[in-house]
Coordinates of C-alpha atoms and ligand atoms in Angstrom, one line a residue:
M1402 CA 6.9 3.0 6.2
C1403 CA 10.1 5.1 6.0
G1404 CA 10.4 7.6 3.2
I1405 CA 13.4 8.9 1.3
I1406 CA 13.9 12.0 -0.8
G1407 CA 17.2 13.1 -2.3
Y1408 CA 18.2 16.1 -4.4
A1409 CA 21.3 17.1 -6.4
G1410 CA 21.1 20.4 -8.2
S1411 CA 21.7 24.1 -8.1
E1412 CA 18.9 25.2 -5.8
Q1413 CA 19.0 25.1 -2.0
A1414 CA 18.3 21.5 -1.2
A1415 CA 16.7 21.7 2.3
P1416 CA 13.4 23.3 1.3
I1417 CA 13.0 20.8 -1.5
L1418 CA 13.8 17.9 0.8
L1419 CA 11.3 19.2 3.5
E1420 CA 8.6 19.6 0.8
G1421 CA 9.3 16.1 -0.5
L1422 CA 9.1 14.6 3.0
G1423 CA 5.7 16.3 3.4
K1424 CA 4.5 14.2 0.4
L1425 CA 5.9 11.1 2.1
E1426 CA 4.2 11.7 5.5
Y1427 CA 1.3 9.4 4.5
R1428 CA 3.6 6.4 4.5
G1429 CA 3.6 6.5 8.3
Y1430 CA 6.6 7.7 10.4
D1431 CA 7.7 8.8 13.9
S1432 CA 10.7 11.1 13.2
A1433 CA 12.3 13.0 10.3
G1434 CA 15.7 14.3 9.3
V1435 CA 17.8 15.8 6.5
A1436 CA 21.5 15.9 5.6
V1437 CA 22.8 18.6 3.3
C1438 CA 26.2 18.8 1.8
S1439 CA 27.8 22.3 1.8
R1440 CA 30.2 22.7 -1.0
R1441 CA 31.6 25.9 0.6
E1442 CA 32.4 24.2 3.9
R1443 CA 33.0 20.7 2.5
R1444 CA 31.0 19.3 5.4
L1445 CA 27.7 17.6 6.1
R1446 CA 25.0 19.3 8.1
V1447 CA 22.5 16.9 9.7
H1448 CA 19.3 18.0 11.4
K1449 CA 16.8 15.5 12.8
A1450 CA 13.9 15.4 15.2
K1451 CA 11.5 13.0 16.8
G1452 CA 7.9 13.7 16.0
W1453 CA 6.0 15.2 13.1
L1454 CA 7.7 16.8 10.2
H1455 CA 6.7 20.3 11.2
V1456 CA 9.0 20.0 14.3
L1457 CA 12.0 19.6 12.0
S1458 CA 10.7 22.2 9.5
D1459 CA 10.2 24.8 12.2
M1460 CA 13.6 24.1 13.5
L1461 CA 15.1 24.8 10.1
D1462 CA 12.9 27.7 9.2
G1463 CA 11.4 25.7 6.3
G1464 CA 14.9 24.8 5.1
A1465 CA 16.1 28.4 4.7
A1466 CA 18.5 27.9 7.6
V1467 CA 20.5 25.1 5.9
E1468 CA 23.0 25.9 3.1
G1469 CA 23.8 23.4 0.3
C1470 CA 22.5 22.1 -3.0
V1471 CA 22.8 18.4 -2.5
G1472 CA 21.0 16.4 0.2
V1473 CA 18.8 13.6 1.5
G1474 CA 15.8 13.6 3.7
H1475 CA 14.1 10.7 5.6
T1476 CA 11.0 9.9 7.5
R1477 CA 11.6 7.0 9.9
W1478 CA 9.2 4.3 11.0
A1479 CA 11.0 2.7 13.9
T1480 CA 12.2 -0.9 13.7
H1481 CA 15.6 -1.1 15.5
G1482 CA 15.6 1.4 18.4
A1483 CA 12.8 3.5 19.7
P1484 CA 11.7 6.7 18.0
S1485 CA 14.2 9.4 19.2
D1486 CA 16.3 12.2 17.9
I1487 CA 19.4 10.0 17.9
N1488 CA 17.8 7.0 16.2
S1489 CA 16.3 9.2 13.5
H1490 CA 18.0 9.3 10.1
P1491 CA 20.4 10.5 8.5
H1492 CA 23.1 8.6 10.4
L1493 CA 26.7 9.9 10.3
S1494 CA 29.9 7.9 10.3
R1495 CA 32.2 8.5 13.2
S1496 CA 34.2 11.3 11.4
G1497 CA 31.0 12.9 10.2
K1498 CA 32.1 12.5 6.6
I1499 CA 29.5 10.0 5.5
A1500 CA 25.7 10.4 6.0
V1501 CA 23.2 7.6 5.3
V1502 CA 19.4 7.3 5.1
H1503 CA 17.9 3.9 4.8
N1504 CA 14.6 2.1 4.3
G1505 CA 14.5 -1.6 5.0
I1506 CA 16.3 -3.8 7.5
I1507 CA 20.0 -4.8 7.6
E1508 CA 19.6 -8.3 9.0
N1509 CA 23.3 -8.9 9.8
Y1510 CA 23.8 -5.5 11.5
G1511 CA 24.7 -7.2 14.8
E1512 CA 27.6 -9.0 13.3
L1513 CA 28.8 -6.0 11.3
K1514 CA 28.5 -3.8 14.4
A1515 CA 30.7 -6.2 16.3
F1516 CA 33.2 -6.3 13.5
L1517 CA 33.5 -2.5 13.5
T1518 CA 33.4 -2.1 17.3
D1519 CA 36.3 -4.5 17.5
R1520 CA 38.2 -2.1 15.3
G1521 CA 37.4 0.8 17.6
V1522 CA 34.4 2.3 15.7
P1523 CA 32.0 3.9 18.2
F1524 CA 28.3 3.8 17.6
A1525 CA 25.9 6.6 18.5
S1526 CA 22.5 5.0 17.8
E1527 CA 20.6 1.7 18.3
T1528 CA 19.8 1.4 14.6
D1529 CA 20.7 -1.1 12.1
T1530 CA 21.3 1.7 9.6
E1531 CA 24.3 3.2 11.4
V1532 CA 26.4 0.2 10.4
V1533 CA 26.1 1.3 6.8
A1534 CA 27.5 4.8 7.4
Q1535 CA 30.3 3.3 9.5
L1536 CA 31.1 0.5 7.1
V1537 CA 31.3 2.8 4.1
E1538 CA 33.7 5.1 6.0
Y1539 CA 35.7 2.1 7.2
F1540 CA 36.4 1.0 3.5
Y1541 CA 36.7 4.6 2.3
E1542 CA 39.2 5.7 5.0
D1543 CA 41.4 2.8 4.0
G1544 CA 42.4 5.3 1.3
R1545 CA 42.9 2.7 -1.3
V1546 CA 39.4 2.9 -2.8
D1547 CA 37.2 5.7 -4.1
L1548 CA 33.8 6.4 -2.6
L1549 CA 31.8 4.3 -5.1
E1550 CA 34.0 1.3 -4.5
A1551 CA 33.7 1.8 -0.7
V1552 CA 29.9 1.8 -1.1
S1553 CA 30.0 -1.3 -3.3
R1554 CA 32.2 -3.1 -0.7
C1555 CA 29.8 -2.2 2.0
L1556 CA 26.8 -3.5 -0.1
R1557 CA 28.6 -6.8 -0.6
R1558 CA 28.8 -7.2 3.2
I1559 CA 25.3 -6.3 4.2
E1560 CA 22.3 -8.7 4.1
G1561 CA 18.7 -7.7 4.1
A1562 CA 16.6 -5.1 2.4
Y1563 CA 17.7 -1.6 1.7
A1564 CA 17.0 1.6 -0.2
L1565 CA 19.9 3.9 0.6
G1566 CA 20.8 7.5 0.1
I1567 CA 24.5 8.2 0.8
L1568 CA 26.3 11.6 1.0
C1569 CA 30.1 12.1 1.5
A1570 CA 31.6 15.5 2.5
D1571 CA 34.5 14.9 0.1
R1572 CA 32.0 14.7 -2.9
P1573 CA 29.7 17.7 -2.2
E1574 CA 28.1 17.5 -5.7
E1575 CA 27.1 13.8 -5.5
L1576 CA 24.4 11.8 -4.0
I1577 CA 24.7 8.0 -4.1
A1578 CA 21.7 5.6 -4.1
A1579 CA 21.5 1.9 -3.8
R1580 CA 18.6 -0.5 -3.6
K1581 CA 17.7 -4.1 -2.8
D1582 CA 14.2 -5.3 -2.0
S1583 CA 13.0 -1.8 -1.1
P1584 CA 11.8 0.7 -3.7
L1585 CA 13.8 3.6 -4.9
I1586 CA 13.1 5.8 -7.9
L1587 CA 15.3 8.1 -9.8
G1588 CA 13.9 11.4 -11.1
Y1589 CA 15.3 13.4 -14.0
G1590 CA 14.8 17.1 -13.6
D1591 CA 16.1 20.1 -15.6
G1592 CA 19.6 20.7 -14.3
C1593 CA 18.9 18.5 -11.3
S1594 CA 18.4 14.9 -10.2
F1595 CA 16.1 13.4 -7.6
L1596 CA 15.8 10.3 -5.5
A1597 CA 12.6 9.1 -3.8
S1598 CA 11.1 6.0 -2.3
D1599 CA 7.8 7.1 -3.8
V1600 CA 6.8 8.9 -7.0
T1601 CA 4.4 11.2 -5.2
A1602 CA 7.4 13.0 -3.7
L1603 CA 8.6 13.9 -7.2
L1604 CA 5.5 15.0 -9.0
R1605 CA 6.0 18.7 -8.3
H1606 CA 9.5 18.5 -9.9
T1607 CA 9.6 15.9 -12.6
R1608 CA 7.5 13.2 -14.3
R1609 CA 10.5 11.5 -15.9
V1610 CA 11.5 8.7 -13.6
A1611 CA 13.4 5.4 -13.7
Y1612 CA 12.9 2.5 -11.3
M1613 CA 16.1 1.1 -9.9
D1614 CA 16.5 -2.6 -10.1
D1615 CA 17.6 -4.8 -7.2
G1616 CA 21.4 -4.5 -6.8
D1617 CA 21.6 -1.1 -8.6
V1618 CA 23.8 1.7 -7.5
A1619 CA 23.3 5.2 -8.9
V1620 CA 25.3 8.4 -8.7
L1621 CA 23.2 11.6 -8.9
T1622 CA 24.6 15.0 -9.7
K1623 CA 23.0 18.1 -11.2
E1624 CA 24.3 17.0 -14.6
G1625 CA 22.5 13.7 -14.6
I1626 CA 22.5 10.2 -13.2
R1627 CA 24.9 7.4 -13.7
C1628 CA 23.5 3.9 -12.9
Y1629 CA 25.4 0.7 -12.3
D1630 CA 24.1 -2.9 -11.9
Y1631 CA 25.0 -5.3 -9.1
L1632 CA 28.3 -6.1 -10.8
M1633 CA 29.0 -2.3 -10.9
Q1634 CA 28.7 -2.4 -14.7
P1635 CA 27.2 0.8 -16.2
V1636 CA 23.5 0.3 -17.1
V1637 CA 20.8 2.4 -18.5
R1638 CA 17.4 2.0 -16.8
E1639 CA 14.4 2.8 -18.9
T1640 CA 12.8 6.1 -18.0
V1641 CA 9.0 6.3 -17.9
Y1642 CA 6.6 9.2 -17.8
V1643 CA 4.3 9.4 -14.8
D1644 CA 1.0 10.9 -15.7
W1645 CA -0.6 11.2 -12.2
A1646 CA -1.9 14.7 -11.7
V1647 CA 0.0 16.8 -9.2
D1648 CA -3.1 17.6 -7.3
A1649 CA -4.0 13.9 -7.1
A1650 CA -1.6 13.6 -4.2
E1651 CA -3.0 16.8 -2.6
K1652 CA -6.1 17.3 -0.4
G1653 CA -7.7 19.8 -2.8
G1654 CA -9.9 21.4 -0.2
Y1655 CA -10.9 18.2 1.6
E1656 CA -10.2 17.9 5.3
H1657 CA -8.7 14.4 4.9
F1658 CA -7.2 12.4 2.1
M1659 CA -9.4 9.5 3.2
F1660 CA -12.6 11.4 2.6
K1661 CA -11.3 12.7 -0.8
E1662 CA -10.3 9.2 -1.8
I1663 CA -13.7 7.8 -0.8
M1664 CA -15.4 10.4 -2.9
E1665 CA -13.0 9.7 -5.9
Q1666 CA -14.1 6.1 -6.1
P1667 CA -16.7 6.6 -8.9
E1668 CA -14.1 8.3 -11.1
A1669 CA -11.4 5.7 -10.2
L1670 CA -13.9 2.9 -11.2
R1671 CA -14.5 4.6 -14.5
R1672 CA -10.7 4.7 -15.2
A1673 CA -10.3 1.0 -14.2
V1674 CA -13.3 -0.4 -15.9
F1675 CA -14.4 1.6 -18.9
P1676 CA -11.4 1.2 -21.1
R1677 CA -11.5 -2.5 -20.5
L1678 CA -15.2 -3.0 -21.5
K1679 CA -15.7 -2.5 -25.2
D1680 CA -19.1 -3.1 -26.7
G1681 CA -20.1 -4.9 -23.6
R1682 CA -17.1 -7.3 -23.9
V1683 CA -14.1 -7.4 -21.5
R1684 CA -10.9 -6.6 -23.4
L1685 CA -7.9 -7.0 -21.1
E1686 CA -5.3 -6.0 -23.6
D1687 CA -2.7 -5.8 -21.0
L1688 CA -3.1 -9.6 -20.4
S1689 CA -1.7 -12.5 -22.5
L1690 CA -2.6 -15.9 -21.2
S1691 CA -2.8 -18.5 -24.0
G1692 CA -5.9 -20.7 -24.6
S1693 CA -3.9 -23.9 -23.9
Y1694 CA -2.6 -22.5 -20.6
L1695 CA -6.1 -21.5 -19.5
R1696 CA -7.5 -24.9 -20.4
G1697 CA -4.8 -26.5 -18.3
L1698 CA -5.7 -24.4 -15.2
R1699 CA -6.7 -26.4 -12.2
K1700 CA -6.8 -23.8 -9.5
L1701 CA -6.5 -20.1 -8.7
Y1702 CA -4.7 -18.9 -5.6
I1703 CA -5.2 -15.3 -4.5
V1704 CA -2.5 -14.0 -2.2
A1705 CA -2.5 -10.6 -0.5
C1706 CA -2.4 -8.7 2.9
G1707 CA -5.0 -6.6 4.7
S1708 CA -7.7 -5.0 2.6
S1709 CA -6.2 -6.5 -0.5
Y1710 CA -6.7 -9.9 1.1
H1711 CA -10.3 -8.9 1.7
V1712 CA -10.7 -8.2 -2.0
G1713 CA -9.4 -11.7 -2.5
M1714 CA -12.1 -13.0 -0.1
V1715 CA -14.8 -11.5 -2.3
G1716 CA -12.9 -12.9 -5.3
K1717 CA -13.1 -16.4 -3.9
Y1718 CA -16.9 -16.2 -3.8
N1719 CA -17.2 -14.5 -7.2
L1720 CA -14.5 -16.4 -9.2
E1721 CA -15.6 -19.8 -8.0
R1722 CA -19.1 -19.0 -9.2
M1723 CA -17.9 -17.6 -12.5
L1724 CA -15.2 -20.1 -13.3
R1725 CA -16.3 -23.3 -11.5
L1726 CA -12.6 -23.7 -10.5
P1727 CA -11.3 -23.9 -6.9
V1728 CA -10.1 -20.5 -5.7
E1729 CA -8.0 -20.4 -2.6
V1730 CA -7.2 -17.2 -0.8
A1731 CA -4.2 -16.9 1.5
L1732 CA -2.7 -14.2 3.6
A1733 CA 0.7 -13.5 2.0
S1734 CA 2.4 -13.6 5.4
E1735 CA 1.2 -17.2 5.9
F1736 CA 1.5 -18.5 2.3
R1737 CA 5.2 -18.9 2.2
Y1738 CA 5.3 -20.9 5.4
M1739 CA 2.4 -23.2 4.8
D1740 CA 3.8 -25.4 2.1
P1741 CA 1.0 -24.4 -0.4
I1742 CA -0.2 -26.8 -3.1
V1743 CA 0.8 -24.8 -6.1
D1744 CA 2.2 -25.9 -9.4
E1745 CA 2.3 -24.9 -13.1
N1746 CA -1.4 -25.4 -13.4
T1747 CA -2.1 -22.8 -10.7
L1748 CA -2.6 -19.2 -11.5
V1749 CA -1.5 -17.1 -8.6
V1750 CA -3.2 -13.7 -8.4
V1751 CA -1.3 -11.3 -6.3
I1752 CA -3.1 -8.2 -5.1
S1753 CA -1.3 -5.1 -3.8
Q1754 CA -2.1 -1.4 -3.9
S1755 CA 1.5 -0.4 -3.3
G1756 CA 3.2 -3.2 -5.1
E1757 CA 5.8 -3.1 -2.4
T1758 CA 4.4 -5.1 0.5
L1759 CA 7.2 -7.4 1.6
D1760 CA 5.1 -10.3 2.7
T1761 CA 3.2 -10.3 -0.6
M1762 CA 6.5 -10.0 -2.5
A1763 CA 7.9 -13.0 -0.7
A1764 CA 4.7 -15.0 -1.4
L1765 CA 5.0 -14.1 -5.1
R1766 CA 8.6 -15.4 -5.2
E1767 CA 7.6 -18.6 -3.4
A1768 CA 4.7 -19.2 -5.9
R1769 CA 7.1 -18.6 -8.8
R1770 CA 9.6 -21.1 -7.3
L1771 CA 6.8 -23.6 -7.2
G1772 CA 6.2 -23.2 -10.9
A1773 CA 3.0 -21.0 -10.9
K1774 CA 2.4 -18.1 -13.3
I1775 CA 1.9 -14.8 -11.4
L1776 CA -0.7 -12.3 -12.4
S1777 CA -0.7 -9.2 -10.2
I1778 CA -3.3 -6.6 -9.6
V1779 CA -1.4 -3.5 -8.6
N1780 CA -1.9 0.3 -8.4
V1781 CA 1.6 1.7 -8.4
M1782 CA 3.2 1.5 -11.8
G1783 CA 6.7 0.1 -11.9
S1784 CA 6.5 -1.2 -8.3
S1785 CA 8.4 -4.3 -7.3
I1786 CA 5.5 -6.7 -7.4
A1787 CA 4.4 -5.4 -10.9
R1788 CA 7.9 -5.9 -12.2
E1789 CA 8.3 -9.4 -10.9
S1790 CA 5.0 -10.6 -12.2
D1791 CA 4.3 -12.5 -15.4
Q1792 CA 1.2 -10.4 -16.0
V1793 CA 0.0 -7.1 -14.5
L1794 CA -3.4 -5.6 -14.4
Y1795 CA -3.1 -2.0 -13.1
T1796 CA -6.0 -0.6 -11.1
W1797 CA -5.4 3.0 -12.3
A1798 CA -6.8 4.4 -9.1
G1799 CA -4.3 7.2 -9.0
P1800 CA -2.1 7.9 -5.9
E1801 CA -3.7 6.7 -2.6
I1802 CA -2.4 8.8 0.3
A1803 CA -4.6 8.0 3.3
V1804 CA -3.2 5.0 5.1
A1805 CA -6.6 3.3 5.1
T1806 CA -7.3 2.1 1.6
T1807 CA -10.5 3.0 -0.1
K1808 CA -10.3 3.6 -3.8
A1809 CA -7.6 1.0 -4.2
Y1810 CA -9.9 -1.6 -2.6
S1811 CA -12.8 -0.6 -5.0
T1812 CA -10.7 -0.7 -8.1
Q1813 CA -8.9 -4.0 -7.1
L1814 CA -12.4 -5.5 -6.8
A1815 CA -13.6 -4.2 -10.1
V1816 CA -10.4 -5.5 -11.9
L1817 CA -10.8 -8.9 -10.2
D1818 CA -14.4 -9.0 -11.5
L1819 CA -13.2 -8.0 -15.0
L1820 CA -10.6 -10.8 -14.8
G1821 CA -13.3 -13.2 -13.8
L1822 CA -15.4 -12.2 -16.9
H1823 CA -12.3 -12.5 -19.1
L1824 CA -11.5 -16.0 -17.8
A1825 CA -15.1 -17.1 -17.9
E1826 CA -15.3 -16.2 -21.6
A1827 CA -12.1 -18.0 -22.4
L1828 CA -13.2 -21.1 -20.4
G1829 CA -16.8 -21.0 -21.5
T1830 CA -18.1 -21.2 -17.9
M1831 CA -20.7 -18.5 -18.0
E1832 CA -23.6 -18.0 -20.4
E1833 CA -23.1 -15.1 -22.7
A1834 CA -26.3 -13.4 -21.5
E1835 CA -25.1 -13.7 -17.9
R1836 CA -21.7 -12.2 -18.8
D1837 CA -23.4 -9.4 -20.6
A1838 CA -25.6 -8.6 -17.7
M1839 CA -22.6 -8.5 -15.3
A1840 CA -20.6 -6.4 -17.7
A1841 CA -23.5 -3.9 -18.1
E1842 CA -23.7 -3.6 -14.3
L1843 CA -20.0 -3.1 -14.0
L1844 CA -20.4 -0.1 -16.3
A1845 CA -23.3 1.2 -14.2
L1846 CA -21.3 0.9 -10.9
P1847 CA -19.7 4.4 -10.9
E1848 CA -23.1 6.1 -11.3
K1849 CA -24.7 3.9 -8.6
L1850 CA -21.8 4.5 -6.3
E1851 CA -22.3 8.3 -6.7
R1852 CA -25.8 7.7 -5.4
V1853 CA -24.5 5.9 -2.4
L1854 CA -22.0 8.6 -1.6
A1855 CA -24.7 11.3 -2.0
E1856 CA -26.5 9.7 1.0
R1857 CA -23.6 10.2 3.3
D1858 CA -25.5 12.4 5.7
A1859 CA -27.5 9.4 6.8
I1860 CA -24.3 7.5 7.5
Q1861 CA -22.9 10.4 9.4
Y1862 CA -26.1 10.4 11.5
C1863 CA -25.5 6.7 12.4
A1864 CA -21.9 7.4 13.3
S1865 CA -23.1 10.1 15.7
E1866 CA -25.3 7.6 17.4
Y1867 CA -22.6 4.9 17.7
F1868 CA -19.2 6.6 17.8
N1869 CA -18.7 5.9 21.5
R1870 CA -19.1 2.1 21.4
G1871 CA -16.2 0.1 22.8
S1872 CA -16.6 -2.8 20.5
V1873 CA -18.4 -3.5 17.3
F1874 CA -19.3 -6.7 15.4
Y1875 CA -19.7 -6.9 11.6
I1876 CA -21.7 -9.9 10.3
G1877 CA -22.7 -11.2 6.9
R1878 CA -22.9 -14.3 4.8
N1879 CA -21.2 -15.0 1.5
V1880 CA -19.9 -11.8 -0.2
D1881 CA -21.4 -9.9 2.7
Y1882 CA -19.0 -11.8 5.0
A1883 CA -16.1 -10.9 2.8
L1884 CA -17.3 -7.3 3.0
A1885 CA -17.7 -7.5 6.8
L1886 CA -14.0 -8.2 7.1
E1887 CA -13.2 -5.0 5.3
G1888 CA -15.8 -2.9 7.1
S1889 CA -14.4 -4.1 10.5
L1890 CA -10.8 -3.4 9.5
K1891 CA -11.7 0.1 8.3
L1892 CA -13.3 0.9 11.7
K1893 CA -10.6 -0.5 13.9
E1894 CA -7.7 0.9 12.0
I1895 CA -8.8 4.6 12.0
S1896 CA -11.1 4.9 15.0
Y1897 CA -9.3 2.5 17.4
I1898 CA -12.6 0.8 18.3
H1899 CA -12.2 -2.9 18.8
S1900 CA -14.2 -4.6 16.1
E1901 CA -14.5 -8.1 14.7
A1902 CA -16.1 -9.6 11.6
Y1903 CA -18.0 -12.9 11.7
A1904 CA -19.7 -15.0 9.2
S1905 CA -23.3 -14.5 10.4
G1906 CA -23.9 -18.2 10.9
E1907 CA -20.8 -18.5 13.2
L1908 CA -22.0 -15.9 15.7
K1909 CA -24.0 -18.4 17.6
H1910 CA -21.0 -20.8 17.8
G1911 CA -19.3 -18.5 20.4
A1912 CA -19.1 -14.8 19.9
I1913 CA -22.8 -14.3 20.6
S1914 CA -21.9 -14.5 24.3
L1915 CA -20.4 -11.1 23.9
I1916 CA -23.7 -9.5 22.8
E1917 CA -25.4 -7.6 25.5
E1918 CA -27.7 -4.6 25.9
G1919 CA -26.5 -1.9 23.5
S1920 CA -23.8 -3.9 21.7
L1921 CA -23.5 -2.6 18.1
V1922 CA -23.7 -5.2 15.3
V1923 CA -23.3 -4.0 11.7
A1924 CA -25.3 -6.5 9.8
L1925 CA -24.6 -6.8 6.1
A1926 CA -27.6 -8.2 4.3
T1927 CA -27.2 -7.3 0.7
C1928 CA -27.3 -10.8 -0.8
G1929 CA -30.9 -11.2 -1.9
R1930 CA -30.9 -15.0 -1.8
L1931 CA -29.6 -15.0 1.8
F1932 CA -31.8 -12.1 3.0
D1933 CA -34.1 -14.3 5.2
K1934 CA -31.1 -15.9 6.8
A1935 CA -29.7 -12.5 7.5
M1936 CA -33.0 -11.4 9.1
S1937 CA -32.9 -14.5 11.4
N1938 CA -29.3 -13.6 12.6
I1939 CA -30.4 -10.0 13.2
A1940 CA -33.3 -11.2 15.3
E1941 CA -30.9 -13.3 17.4
V1942 CA -28.8 -10.2 18.1
R1943 CA -31.8 -7.9 18.8
S1944 CA -33.4 -10.4 21.2
R1945 CA -30.2 -10.2 23.3
G1946 CA -30.4 -6.4 23.5
G1947 CA -27.9 -5.7 20.7
R1948 CA -28.4 -2.7 18.4
V1949 CA -28.3 -3.4 14.7
L1950 CA -27.1 -1.1 11.9
A1951 CA -28.1 -2.9 8.7
L1952 CA -26.9 -2.6 5.1
A1953 CA -29.5 -3.8 2.6
T1954 CA -30.4 -3.3 -1.0
E1955 CA -33.0 -0.6 -1.9
D1956 CA -35.7 -3.1 -2.6
R1957 CA -35.4 -4.5 0.9
R1958 CA -35.0 -1.2 2.8
E1959 CA -38.5 -1.1 4.2
E1960 CA -38.6 -4.7 5.2
M1961 CA -35.2 -4.3 6.9
A1962 CA -36.4 -1.2 8.7
K1963 CA -39.0 -3.3 10.6
T1964 CA -36.2 -5.2 12.3
A1965 CA -33.0 -3.2 12.4
D1966 CA -32.4 -0.1 14.4
N1967 CA -30.9 1.8 11.4
V1968 CA -30.8 0.9 7.8
V1969 CA -28.5 2.1 5.0
A1970 CA -29.5 1.0 1.6
I1971 CA -27.5 0.6 -1.6
P1972 CA -28.9 0.4 -5.2
N1973 CA -29.6 -3.1 -6.5
T1974 CA -27.0 -4.5 -8.9
H1975 CA -25.7 -7.8 -10.1
P1976 CA -25.3 -10.1 -7.0
L1977 CA -21.6 -10.5 -7.5
L1978 CA -21.1 -6.7 -7.6
L1979 CA -22.9 -5.9 -4.4
P1980 CA -19.6 -5.5 -2.4
S1981 CA -18.5 -2.8 -4.8
L1982 CA -21.4 -0.7 -3.7
G1983 CA -21.7 -1.9 -0.1
V1984 CA -18.1 -1.0 0.8
A1985 CA -18.7 2.8 0.5
P1986 CA -21.2 3.1 3.5
L1987 CA -18.8 1.1 5.6
Q1988 CA -15.8 3.3 4.7
L1989 CA -17.9 6.4 5.4
F1990 CA -19.2 5.0 8.7
A1991 CA -15.6 4.3 9.8
Y1992 CA -14.5 7.8 8.6
Y1993 CA -17.3 9.7 10.5
V1994 CA -16.8 7.6 13.7
A1995 CA -13.1 8.4 13.6
L1996 CA -13.8 12.0 13.0
M1997 CA -16.2 12.2 15.9
R1998 CA -13.6 10.6 18.1
G1999 CA -10.9 13.1 17.1
C2000 CA -8.6 10.5 15.6
D2001 CA -5.8 11.2 13.2
I2002 CA -7.6 9.8 10.2
D2003 CA -5.0 9.9 7.5
K2004 CA -2.2 8.7 9.7
P2005 CA -3.6 6.3 12.3
R2006 CA -1.2 5.4 15.1
N2007 CA 1.3 2.6 14.5
L2008 CA 0.3 2.1 10.9
A2009 CA 2.3 2.6 7.7
K2010 CA 1.0 2.8 4.1
S2011 CA 3.6 0.6 2.5
V2012 CA 4.6 -2.3 4.7
T2013 CA 8.1 -3.2 3.6
V2014 CA 9.1 -5.3 6.6
E2015 CA 8.1 -8.8 7.4
Ligands
F6R1241 C1 -6.0 -1.2 5.2 C2 -4.8 -1.2 4.4 C3 -3.9 -2.4 4.5 C4 -3.3 -2.8 3.1 C5 -2.3 -3.9 3.3 C6 -1.7 -4.3 2.0 O1 -6.8 -0.1 5.0 O2 -4.6 -0.4 3.6 O3 -4.5 -3.5 5.2 O4 -4.4 -3.3 2.4 O5 -1.2 -3.3 4.1 O6 -1.1 -3.3 1.3 P1 -0.9 -3.4 -0.3 O7 -2.3 -3.5 -0.9 O8 -0.2 -2.2 -0.7 O9 -0.1 -4.7 -0.5

């Protein structure tokens, strides 16, 4: 969703802001803008445009056309008011003295707008954000308070979520930042300071960052950053060193981030798994759950959204088998409204790549309120979900830029399996030999996944055969069903083909009526013990004229080829780890189909990478 970048230093700000916005494009946006403070003129220059960033960049000659060393930039994902030049950020106060960029939603903006309108303040846009610029100016113009106090008064009046960057023409050397329930990161450079909603925008400039806490306000200048807590008391936020490689957030010769990230999966798995498996034993040194707590556990609840939820679906099958404990999986957006049965004997496992998904965050808080311990599986270090959890297992996948998740899914799954092994050892629910066998296969996953990815031409061929279908079904049983959910989501989100996932056995309870001559069904049949059942379901589809693209294990390839139209095979592995290999052909299939349909793969329409609204 929206992205923020801010700079206070001695260099021209606009080129730095535009370059930073380029790094935030992946979050999803519909317009972009910058505001720069000119010390010479003591005025703010705002430039904004609907559409892709290059429209703005061309308008400003890459930033060379704008003078000033302090500024903010923004990419907007519309919520209040359609995408348009006027609704784009930054927003100016009526005198043009205050400029604001904002991520999040000001929930009481209607009431505040009425308050200001009654006092003669005119509004230019339809956005919730504009009230912030107008309200800061309203308090500031009063003349009795300084800028920081005016900002603080404004923050006390607004309700909702915000990450804000604020400039004032009277203070041309300062940039003010504020955050509540929306991420904002401070970057410490050499003779300059940065602000960003996402660390990837800062990697080229600095690796020393601090995460703002909820309620924090910061003042950035070229000399450094002063930070205040929600009571406006000075605080020092711990700085951390970000070790992500600069090129990890760049395409590095690949046509799309999504393809690059698919191909990076073996390496990402090595990073997530190898340090946590020593001498065949799982060592989750980042975890501390006491023996007595674990013995008292009655239930696991996995809470997440989208693909992370699909990881949870695999987790339900796997963890119930490994732990013999009930495992419930809930969509985070539903969890908080369904009166869930959660108490201090429930471990709530929250899964989120970004660590910022608002629904997931709200579910986490609800679970905590109900007394549960929270263990999160997160990719982005220092993210809000990581910071509010009792325990965090990082996935160490590196930055994921494509909107459609791939390597984050794979590493989340591997970490969940490691967690299962860890808990199974503590609870004594799996034989040692069985644990060892699974651990050995976890170590073998990266190499096996490389073999799957090497076969991508065959998947590209299948895509060329089916890319013009109007609707696709994915079917499977057990973990293959959980995997079908992910395969179907990948296809629909990037290729815009309608697709649905069904538990194979459910097809005949309704959806089979949609199968007709030429309908494509992607049949996942990797579970060895359910192979015969899968074959029966495939036969049902074929006898109604449907075409079947099947996924099977290598040892069943030939048998499957007798029934399905096309077969993609994955290496055999431990039954619980099959989705970790099976997901790659599904990602590649979606990728190639979208490519052949000419879709914008890394930035699918209407989608955002980090979903920070409810
Ligand atoms: C799909 C996808 C989304 C995310 C979902 C949750 O490819 O990426 O469905 O999985 O928005 O995001 P996180 O994991 O960041 O909480």
